[in-house]
Amino acid sequence: MRIALLGYRGKVGRALQPGLEAAGHDVRGIGREDPVDVQGLDAAVDFTTPGAVVANVGACLEQGVPCVVGTTGADLAPLDALARDCSLPVFSAPNFAIGAVLMMRFAAEASGHLARAEIVELHNEAKRDAPSGTARATAALLPGETPIHSVRLPGLVAHQEVLLGGEGQLLTIRHDTLSREAFVPGVLLALERLRKLPPGLTVGLGALL
Ligand code: NAP
């Protein structure tokens, strides 16, 4: 596929571009100062900033290009309406690491058996949004109001623990993203399935697994 990668010079973009190329895709990198010219491409992938993503994806949809969105911390609801109007799919996931999706599933299953849960999410200090999209999505799968604790420190990539406490026991379900290459298989899967998704916004890798 011919793919635009918005945010190709970012931390995720720098891992994603070689991963997409190694899988046989032809990648056009688009940075902050570049025009969003995606005419004739098969798909666009956005890993930019919460302030840029809606305008970027909107511009891609208006040029007839379906999108995969990794950027977190923005309200993507306006893109759902626009994508429906354009009869194009947009796929977004708070976490493209397949192990993280499994962590969320296992936590949801365990929450039916253990009384209370809390989430600790730990990310690199440069991450702008807190709590993380993954932590919010995990909490939405658990019963009641699940407290979320956010840690931002240098040296971290993306990590999350779901702690589930019962009488006399603690279950910890933990996922560690050790490098940003972890996001490549999830993005490749989303690109492979993108054209088969219905028009509008589809959220979460779980919908594709
Ligand atoms: P980053 O290192 O700050 O990179 C963001 C990149 O976007 C920068 O290269 C920046 O350009 C570029 N950019 C800013 N505005 C732009 C615009 N209007 N058009 C095109 N490019 C633009 O951030 P990151 O760590 O790569 O993360 C990017 C996003 O992905 C964040 O929202 C993060 O939370 C999210 N994320 C999601 C997942 C997931 O699995 N869903 C995983 C990791 C990260 P400059 O270099 O010129 O500033």
Coordinates of N, CA and C and ligand atoms in Angstrom, one line a residue:
M1 N 0.8 -1.2 0.0 CA 0.0 0.0 0.0 C 0.9 1.3 0.0
R2 N 0.3 2.3 -0.6 CA 1.0 3.6 -0.5 C 0.4 4.4 0.7
I3 N 1.3 4.7 1.7 CA 0.8 5.2 3.0 C 1.4 6.5 3.4
A4 N 0.6 7.4 3.9 CA 1.2 8.6 4.5 C 1.4 8.4 5.9
L5 N 2.6 8.8 6.4 CA 2.8 8.6 7.9 C 3.0 10.0 8.5
L6 N 1.9 10.5 9.1 CA 2.0 11.8 9.7 C 2.6 11.7 11.1
G7 N 3.7 12.5 11.3 CA 4.4 12.4 12.5 C 5.6 11.5 12.4
Y8 N 6.1 11.3 11.1 CA 7.2 10.3 10.9 C 8.5 10.6 11.6
R9 N 8.7 11.9 12.0 CA 9.9 12.2 12.7 C 9.8 12.0 14.2
G10 N 8.6 11.7 14.7 CA 8.4 11.5 16.2 C 8.9 10.2 16.7
K11 N 8.8 10.0 18.0 CA 9.4 8.8 18.6 C 8.7 7.5 18.0
V12 N 7.4 7.5 17.9 CA 6.7 6.3 17.3 C 7.0 6.3 15.8
G13 N 6.9 7.5 15.1 CA 7.1 7.5 13.7 C 8.4 6.9 13.2
R14 N 9.4 7.2 14.0 CA 10.8 6.7 13.6 C 10.9 5.2 13.7
A15 N 10.1 4.6 14.6 CA 10.0 3.1 14.7 C 9.1 2.5 13.6
L16 N 8.0 3.3 13.3 CA 7.0 2.8 12.5 C 7.4 2.8 11.0
Q17 N 8.1 3.8 10.6 CA 8.4 3.9 9.1 C 9.2 2.7 8.7
P18 N 10.3 2.3 9.3 CA 11.0 1.1 8.8 C 10.2 -0.1 9.0
G19 N 9.3 -0.2 10.0 CA 8.5 -1.4 10.1 C 7.5 -1.5 9.0
L20 N 6.9 -0.4 8.6 CA 5.9 -0.4 7.5 C 6.6 -0.7 6.2
E21 N 7.8 -0.1 6.0 CA 8.6 -0.4 4.7 C 9.0 -1.9 4.7
A22 N 9.4 -2.4 5.8 CA 9.9 -3.8 5.8 C 8.7 -4.7 5.5
A23 N 7.5 -4.3 5.8 CA 6.3 -5.1 5.4 C 5.9 -4.9 4.0
G24 N 6.6 -4.0 3.2 CA 6.4 -3.9 1.8 C 5.6 -2.6 1.4
H25 N 5.3 -1.8 2.4 CA 4.5 -0.6 2.1 C 5.4 0.5 1.7
D26 N 4.9 1.4 0.8 CA 5.6 2.6 0.4 C 5.1 3.8 1.2
V27 N 6.1 4.4 2.0 CA 5.7 5.4 3.0 C 6.1 6.8 2.6
R28 N 5.1 7.7 2.7 CA 5.4 9.1 2.5 C 5.3 9.8 3.9
G29 N 6.5 10.3 4.4 CA 6.5 10.9 5.7 C 6.0 12.4 5.6
I30 N 5.1 12.7 6.5 CA 4.6 14.1 6.6 C 4.9 14.6 8.0
G31 N 5.6 15.8 8.1 CA 5.9 16.4 9.3 C 5.1 17.6 9.6
R32 N 5.4 18.2 10.7 CA 4.6 19.4 11.2 C 4.5 20.5 10.2
E33 N 5.6 20.8 9.5 CA 5.5 21.9 8.6 C 5.1 21.5 7.1
D34 N 4.9 20.3 6.9 CA 4.5 19.8 5.5 C 3.0 19.9 5.3
P35 N 2.6 20.2 4.0 CA 1.2 20.2 3.7 C 0.7 18.8 3.8
V36 N -0.6 18.6 4.2 CA -1.1 17.2 4.2 C -1.6 16.9 2.8
D37 N -0.7 16.5 2.0 CA -1.0 16.1 0.6 C -0.9 14.6 0.5
V38 N -2.1 14.0 0.5 CA -2.2 12.5 0.5 C -3.0 12.0 -0.7
Q39 N -3.3 12.9 -1.6 CA -4.1 12.6 -2.8 C -3.6 11.3 -3.5
G40 N -4.5 10.3 -3.7 CA -4.1 9.1 -4.4 C -3.5 8.0 -3.6
L41 N -3.2 8.3 -2.3 CA -2.6 7.3 -1.4 C -3.7 6.3 -0.9
D42 N -3.3 5.2 -0.4 CA -4.3 4.1 0.0 C -4.7 4.3 1.4
A43 N -3.9 4.9 2.3 CA -4.2 5.1 3.7 C -3.2 6.1 4.3
A44 N -3.7 6.6 5.4 CA -2.8 7.5 6.2 C -2.7 7.0 7.7
V45 N -1.6 7.2 8.3 CA -1.4 6.8 9.7 C -0.9 8.0 10.4
D46 N -1.6 8.3 11.5 CA -1.3 9.6 12.3 C -0.8 9.2 13.7
F47 N 0.5 9.6 14.0 CA 1.0 9.5 15.3 C 1.6 10.9 15.5
T48 N 0.8 11.9 15.9 CA 1.3 13.3 16.0 C 1.0 13.8 17.4
T49 N 0.1 14.8 17.5 CA -0.2 15.4 18.8 C -1.7 15.6 18.9
P50 N -2.2 15.7 20.2 CA -3.7 15.9 20.3 C -4.2 17.1 19.6
G51 N -3.3 18.1 19.5 CA -3.7 19.4 18.9 C -3.7 19.3 17.3
A52 N -3.1 18.3 16.8 CA -2.9 18.3 15.3 C -3.8 17.2 14.7
V53 N -4.1 16.1 15.4 CA -4.7 14.9 14.8 C -6.0 15.1 14.1
V54 N -6.9 15.9 14.7 CA -8.3 16.1 14.1 C -8.2 16.8 12.7
A55 N -7.4 17.8 12.7 CA -7.2 18.6 11.4 C -6.5 17.7 10.4
N56 N -5.5 16.9 10.8 CA -4.7 16.0 9.9 C -5.6 15.0 9.3
V57 N -6.4 14.3 10.1 CA -7.2 13.2 9.7 C -8.4 13.7 8.8
G58 N -8.9 14.9 9.3 CA -9.9 15.6 8.5 C -9.4 15.8 7.0
A59 N -8.2 16.4 6.9 CA -7.7 16.7 5.6 C -7.5 15.4 4.8
C60 N -7.1 14.3 5.4 CA -6.9 13.0 4.7 C -8.3 12.5 4.2
L61 N -9.3 12.6 5.1 CA -10.6 12.1 4.7 C -11.2 12.9 3.5
E62 N -11.0 14.2 3.6 CA -11.5 15.1 2.5 C -10.8 14.8 1.2
Q63 N -9.6 14.2 1.2 CA -8.9 13.8 0.0 C -9.2 12.3 -0.4
G64 N -10.2 11.7 0.3 CA -10.6 10.3 0.0 C -9.7 9.2 0.6
V65 N -8.9 9.5 1.6 CA -8.0 8.6 2.2 C -8.4 8.1 3.6
P66 N -8.6 6.8 3.8 CA -9.0 6.3 5.1 C -7.8 6.3 6.0
C67 N -8.0 6.3 7.3 CA -7.0 6.6 8.3 C -6.9 5.6 9.5
V68 N -5.7 5.4 9.9 CA -5.4 4.7 11.2 C -4.8 5.7 12.1
V69 N -5.4 5.9 13.3 CA -5.0 6.9 14.3 C -4.4 6.3 15.5
G70 N -3.2 6.7 15.8 CA -2.5 6.3 17.1 C -2.5 7.4 18.1
T71 N -2.6 8.6 17.7 CA -2.5 9.8 18.6 C -3.6 9.7 19.6
T72 N -3.2 9.9 20.9 CA -4.1 9.9 22.0 C -4.3 11.3 22.6
G73 N -5.4 11.4 23.4 CA -5.6 12.6 24.1 C -6.5 13.6 23.4
A74 N -7.0 13.3 22.2 CA -7.9 14.2 21.5 C -9.3 13.6 21.4
D75 N -10.3 14.5 21.3 CA -11.7 14.0 21.1 C -11.8 13.7 19.6
L76 N -12.0 12.4 19.3 CA -12.1 12.0 17.9 C -13.5 12.0 17.4
A77 N -14.5 12.4 18.2 CA -15.9 12.3 17.8 C -16.2 13.0 16.5
P78 N -15.6 14.2 16.3 CA -15.9 15.0 15.1 C -15.5 14.2 13.8
L79 N -14.5 13.3 14.0 CA -14.0 12.5 12.8 C -15.0 11.4 12.5
D80 N -15.7 10.9 13.5 CA -16.7 9.9 13.2 C -17.7 10.4 12.2
A81 N -18.3 11.6 12.5 CA -19.3 12.2 11.6 C -18.7 12.5 10.2
L82 N -17.5 13.0 10.2 CA -16.8 13.4 8.9 C -16.6 12.1 8.1
A83 N -16.1 11.1 8.8 CA -15.8 9.8 8.0 C -17.0 9.2 7.5
R84 N -18.1 9.3 8.2 CA -19.4 8.8 7.7 C -19.8 9.6 6.5
D85 N -19.7 10.9 6.5 CA -20.1 11.7 5.4 C -19.2 11.4 4.2
C86 N -18.0 11.0 4.4 CA -17.1 10.7 3.3 C -17.1 9.2 2.9
S87 N -18.0 8.4 3.6 CA -18.1 7.0 3.4 C -16.7 6.3 3.5
L88 N -15.9 6.7 4.5 CA -14.6 6.1 4.7 C -14.4 5.7 6.1
P89 N -13.6 4.6 6.4 CA -13.3 4.2 7.7 C -12.1 5.0 8.4
V90 N -12.3 5.2 9.7 CA -11.1 5.6 10.5 C -11.0 4.6 11.6
F91 N -9.8 4.1 11.8 CA -9.6 3.2 12.9 C -8.6 3.8 13.9
S92 N -9.0 3.8 15.2 CA -8.2 4.4 16.2 C -8.0 3.3 17.4
A93 N -6.9 3.3 18.0 CA -6.6 2.4 19.1 C -5.8 3.2 20.1
P94 N -6.2 3.1 21.4 CA -5.4 3.7 22.4 C -4.1 3.0 22.6
N95 N -4.0 1.8 22.2 CA -2.8 1.1 22.3 C -2.6 0.0 21.2
F96 N -1.6 0.2 20.4 CA -1.4 -0.7 19.2 C -0.5 -1.9 19.6
A97 N -0.1 -2.0 20.9 CA 0.7 -3.2 21.3 C -0.3 -4.4 21.6
I98 N -0.2 -5.5 20.9 CA -1.2 -6.5 21.1 C -1.2 -7.1 22.5
G99 N 0.0 -7.1 23.2 CA 0.0 -7.6 24.5 C -0.8 -6.7 25.5
A100 N -0.8 -5.4 25.2 CA -1.6 -4.5 26.0 C -3.1 -4.8 25.9
V101 N -3.5 -5.1 24.7 CA -4.9 -5.5 24.4 C -5.3 -6.7 25.2
L102 N -4.4 -7.7 25.3 CA -4.6 -8.9 26.0 C -4.7 -8.6 27.5
M103 N -3.8 -7.7 28.0 CA -3.8 -7.3 29.4 C -5.2 -6.7 29.8
M104 N -5.8 -5.9 28.9 CA -7.1 -5.3 29.1 C -8.2 -6.4 29.2
R105 N -8.1 -7.4 28.3 CA -9.0 -8.5 28.3 C -9.0 -9.3 29.6
F106 N -7.7 -9.6 30.0 CA -7.5 -10.5 31.2 C -8.0 -9.7 32.4
A107 N -7.7 -8.4 32.4 CA -8.2 -7.6 33.6 C -9.7 -7.6 33.7
A108 N -10.3 -7.5 32.5 CA -11.8 -7.5 32.5 C -12.3 -8.8 33.1
E109 N -11.7 -9.9 32.6 CA -12.2 -11.2 33.1 C -11.9 -11.3 34.6
A110 N -10.8 -10.9 35.1 CA -10.4 -11.1 36.5 C -11.3 -10.2 37.4
S111 N -11.8 -9.1 36.9 CA -12.6 -8.2 37.7 C -14.0 -8.8 38.0
G112 N -14.3 -9.8 37.3 CA -15.6 -10.5 37.7 C -15.4 -11.4 38.9
H113 N -14.1 -11.6 39.4 CA -13.9 -12.6 40.5 C -13.2 -11.9 41.7
L114 N -12.6 -10.7 41.5 CA -11.9 -10.1 42.6 C -12.5 -8.7 42.9
A115 N -12.6 -8.4 44.2 CA -13.5 -7.3 44.6 C -13.2 -5.9 44.0
R116 N -11.9 -5.5 44.1 CA -11.6 -4.1 43.7 C -10.3 -4.1 42.8
A117 N -10.3 -3.1 42.0 CA -9.1 -2.9 41.1 C -8.7 -1.5 41.1
E118 N -7.3 -1.3 40.9 CA -6.8 0.0 40.6 C -5.8 -0.1 39.5
I119 N -5.6 1.0 38.8 CA -4.7 0.9 37.6 C -3.5 1.9 37.9
V120 N -2.3 1.4 37.6 CA -1.1 2.3 37.6 C -0.6 2.3 36.2
E121 N -0.5 3.5 35.6 CA 0.1 3.6 34.2 C 1.3 4.4 34.3
L122 N 2.4 4.0 33.7 CA 3.7 4.6 33.7 C 4.2 4.9 32.3
H123 N 4.5 6.2 32.0 CA 4.9 6.5 30.7 C 6.1 7.5 30.8
N124 N 6.7 7.7 29.6 CA 7.8 8.6 29.4 C 7.3 10.0 29.8
E125 N 8.3 10.8 30.3 CA 7.9 12.2 30.8 C 7.3 13.0 29.7
A126 N 7.6 12.7 28.4 CA 7.2 13.5 27.3 C 5.7 13.3 27.0
K127 N 5.1 12.3 27.5 CA 3.7 12.0 27.1 C 2.8 13.2 27.7
R128 N 2.0 13.7 26.8 CA 1.3 15.0 27.2 C 0.0 14.7 27.9
D129 N -0.7 13.6 27.6 CA -2.0 13.3 28.2 C -1.8 12.4 29.4
A130 N -2.7 12.6 30.4 CA -2.7 11.7 31.6 C -4.2 11.8 32.2
P131 N -4.8 10.7 32.5 CA -4.3 9.4 32.4 C -4.2 8.9 30.9
S132 N -3.5 7.9 30.7 CA -3.3 7.4 29.3 C -4.6 6.9 28.7
G133 N -4.7 6.9 27.4 CA -5.9 6.3 26.7 C -6.1 4.9 27.1
T134 N -5.0 4.1 27.2 CA -5.1 2.7 27.5 C -5.7 2.5 28.9
A135 N -5.2 3.4 29.9 CA -5.7 3.3 31.3 C -7.2 3.6 31.3
R136 N -7.6 4.6 30.5 CA -9.1 5.0 30.5 C -9.9 3.9 29.9
A137 N -9.3 3.3 28.8 CA -10.1 2.2 28.1 C -10.1 1.0 29.0
T138 N -9.1 0.7 29.8 CA -9.1 -0.4 30.7 C -10.2 -0.2 31.8
A139 N -10.2 1.0 32.3 CA -11.1 1.3 33.4 C -12.6 1.2 32.9
A140 N -12.8 1.5 31.6 CA -14.1 1.4 31.1 C -14.6 -0.1 31.0
L141 N -13.7 -1.0 31.0 CA -14.0 -2.4 30.9 C -14.3 -3.0 32.3
L142 N -13.9 -2.3 33.4 CA -14.0 -2.8 34.7 C -15.3 -2.2 35.4
P143 N -15.9 -3.0 36.4 CA -17.1 -2.5 37.0 C -16.7 -1.3 37.9
G144 N -17.7 -0.4 38.1 CA -17.5 0.7 39.1 C -16.5 1.8 38.6
E145 N -16.1 2.6 39.5 CA -15.1 3.7 39.2 C -13.7 3.1 39.6
T146 N -12.9 2.9 38.6 CA -11.6 2.3 38.9 C -10.6 3.5 39.0
P147 N -9.9 3.7 40.2 CA -8.9 4.7 40.3 C -7.7 4.5 39.3
I148 N -7.2 5.5 38.8 CA -6.0 5.4 37.9 C -4.9 6.3 38.4
H149 N -3.7 5.8 38.5 CA -2.5 6.5 39.0 C -1.6 6.7 37.8
S150 N -1.2 7.9 37.5 CA -0.3 8.2 36.4 C 1.1 8.5 36.8
V151 N 2.1 7.9 36.3 CA 3.5 8.2 36.6 C 4.2 8.7 35.3
R152 N 4.9 9.8 35.3 CA 5.6 10.3 34.1 C 7.1 10.4 34.5
L153 N 8.0 9.6 34.0 CA 9.4 9.7 34.3 C 10.3 9.4 33.1
P154 N 11.5 10.0 33.1 CA 12.4 9.7 32.0 C 12.8 8.2 32.1
G155 N 13.1 7.6 30.9 CA 13.5 6.2 30.9 C 12.4 5.3 30.6
L156 N 11.2 5.7 31.0 CA 10.0 4.8 30.7 C 9.6 4.9 29.3
V157 N 8.9 3.8 28.8 CA 8.3 3.9 27.4 C 6.8 3.9 27.7
A158 N 6.2 2.7 27.9 CA 4.7 2.7 28.2 C 4.5 1.4 29.0
H159 N 4.0 1.5 30.2 CA 3.8 0.4 31.1 C 2.5 0.5 31.8
Q160 N 1.8 -0.6 32.1 CA 0.6 -0.5 32.9 C 0.4 -1.7 33.7
E161 N 0.0 -1.5 35.0 CA -0.4 -2.6 35.9 C -1.8 -2.4 36.3
V162 N -2.6 -3.5 36.2 CA -3.9 -3.6 36.8 C -3.8 -4.4 38.1
L163 N -4.0 -3.8 39.2 CA -3.9 -4.5 40.5 C -5.4 -4.9 40.9
L164 N -5.6 -6.2 41.2 CA -6.9 -6.6 41.6 C -6.8 -7.2 43.0
G165 N -7.5 -6.7 43.9 CA -7.4 -7.1 45.3 C -8.7 -7.9 45.7
G166 N -8.4 -9.0 46.4 CA -9.5 -9.8 47.1 C -9.1 -10.1 48.5
E167 N -9.9 -10.7 49.3 CA -9.6 -11.0 50.7 C -8.3 -11.8 50.7
G168 N -7.2 -11.3 51.2 CA -6.0 -12.1 51.4 C -5.2 -12.4 50.2
Q169 N -5.5 -11.7 49.1 CA -4.8 -11.9 47.8 C -4.7 -10.7 46.9
L170 N -3.7 -10.7 46.1 CA -3.5 -9.6 45.1 C -3.1 -10.2 43.8
L171 N -3.8 -9.9 42.7 CA -3.5 -10.3 41.3 C -3.0 -9.1 40.6
T172 N -1.7 -9.1 40.1 CA -1.2 -8.0 39.3 C -1.1 -8.5 37.8
I173 N -1.7 -7.7 36.9 CA -1.6 -8.0 35.5 C -0.8 -6.8 34.9
R174 N 0.4 -7.1 34.3 CA 1.3 -6.0 33.9 C 1.7 -6.2 32.5
H175 N 1.7 -5.1 31.7 CA 2.2 -5.1 30.4 C 3.3 -4.0 30.3
D176 N 4.4 -4.4 29.6 CA 5.5 -3.4 29.4 C 5.8 -3.3 27.9
T177 N 5.7 -2.1 27.4 CA 6.1 -1.8 26.1 C 7.6 -1.4 26.2
L178 N 8.5 -2.2 25.7 CA 9.9 -2.0 25.9 C 10.6 -1.2 24.8
S179 N 10.0 -1.2 23.6 CA 10.4 -0.3 22.6 C 9.2 -0.1 21.7
R180 N 9.3 1.0 20.9 CA 8.2 1.4 20.1 C 7.9 0.5 18.9
E181 N 8.8 -0.5 18.6 CA 8.6 -1.5 17.6 C 7.4 -2.3 18.0
A182 N 7.0 -2.3 19.3 CA 5.8 -3.1 19.8 C 4.5 -2.6 19.1
F183 N 4.5 -1.4 18.5 CA 3.3 -0.9 17.9 C 3.1 -1.3 16.4
V184 N 4.3 -1.8 15.8 CA 4.2 -2.0 14.4 C 3.2 -3.1 14.0
P185 N 3.2 -4.3 14.7 CA 2.2 -5.3 14.2 C 0.8 -4.9 14.3
G186 N 0.4 -4.1 15.3 CA -0.9 -3.6 15.5 C -1.3 -2.6 14.4
V187 N -0.4 -1.8 14.0 CA -0.6 -0.8 12.9 C -0.8 -1.6 11.6
L188 N 0.1 -2.6 11.4 CA 0.0 -3.4 10.1 C -1.3 -4.1 10.1
L189 N -1.8 -4.6 11.2 CA -3.1 -5.3 11.2 C -4.2 -4.3 10.9
A190 N -4.2 -3.2 11.5 CA -5.2 -2.1 11.2 C -5.2 -1.8 9.7
L191 N -4.0 -1.6 9.1 CA -4.0 -1.2 7.7 C -4.5 -2.4 6.9
E192 N -4.3 -3.6 7.2 CA -4.7 -4.7 6.5 C -6.3 -4.8 6.5
R193 N -6.9 -4.5 7.7 CA -8.3 -4.6 7.8 C -9.1 -3.3 7.5
L194 N -8.4 -2.2 7.3 CA -9.0 -0.9 7.2 C -10.1 -0.8 6.2
R195 N -9.9 -1.2 5.0 CA -10.9 -1.1 3.9 C -12.2 -1.9 4.2
K196 N -12.0 -2.9 5.1 CA -13.2 -3.8 5.3 C -14.1 -3.2 6.5
L197 N -13.6 -2.2 7.2 CA -14.3 -1.6 8.3 C -15.5 -0.7 7.7
P198 N -16.5 -0.6 8.5 CA -17.6 0.3 8.1 C -17.2 1.7 8.1
P199 N -17.9 2.6 7.3 CA -17.6 4.0 7.4 C -17.8 4.6 8.8
G200 N -17.0 5.5 9.2 CA -17.0 6.1 10.5 C -15.9 5.6 11.3
L201 N -15.9 5.9 12.7 CA -14.8 5.6 13.6 C -15.0 4.2 14.2
T202 N -14.0 3.4 14.1 CA -13.9 2.1 14.9 C -12.8 2.2 15.9
V203 N -13.0 1.9 17.1 CA -12.0 2.1 18.2 C -11.6 0.8 18.8
G204 N -10.3 0.6 18.9 CA -9.8 -0.5 19.7 C -9.3 -1.7 18.9
L205 N -8.1 -2.2 19.1 CA -7.5 -3.3 18.4 C -8.3 -4.6 18.7
G206 N -9.0 -4.6 19.9 CA -9.8 -5.8 20.2 C -10.8 -6.1 19.1
A207 N -11.3 -5.0 18.4 CA -12.3 -5.2 17.4 C -11.7 -6.0 16.2
L208 N -10.4 -6.0 16.1 CA -9.7 -6.6 14.9 C -9.2 -8.0 15.2
L209 N -9.0 -8.3 16.5 CA -8.3 -9.6 16.9 C -9.3 -10.7 16.8
Ligands
NAP1 P1 6.4 12.8 19.5 O1 7.8 12.1 19.6 O2 6.2 14.1 20.2 O3 6.1 12.9 17.9 C1 5.1 13.6 17.4 C2 5.4 14.0 16.0 O4 4.3 14.7 15.4 C3 6.6 15.0 16.0 O5 7.6 14.5 15.0 C4 5.9 16.3 15.5 O6 6.8 17.1 14.7 C5 4.8 15.7 14.6 N1 3.8 16.7 14.4 C6 3.3 17.7 15.2 N2 2.3 18.3 14.6 C7 2.1 17.8 13.4 C8 1.3 18.1 12.3 N3 0.4 19.1 12.3 N4 1.4 17.3 11.2 C9 2.4 16.3 11.1 N5 3.2 16.0 12.1 C10 3.1 16.8 13.2 O7 5.3 11.8 20.0 P2 5.2 10.2 20.0 O8 5.8 9.6 21.2 O9 5.8 9.7 18.7 O10 3.6 10.0 20.1 C11 2.8 10.5 19.1 C12 1.3 10.3 19.6 O11 1.1 8.9 19.6 C13 1.0 10.8 21.0 O12 -0.3 11.3 21.0 C14 1.1 9.5 21.8 O13 0.4 9.6 23.0 C15 0.6 8.5 20.9 N6 1.0 7.1 21.1 C16 0.0 6.2 20.8 C17 0.3 4.9 20.9 C18 -0.7 3.9 20.6 O14 -0.5 2.7 20.6 N7 -2.0 4.3 20.2 C19 1.6 4.5 21.3 C20 2.5 5.5 21.5 C21 2.2 6.8 21.4 P3 8.0 18.0 15.3 O15 9.1 16.9 15.5 O16 8.3 18.9 14.2 O17 7.5 18.6 16.6

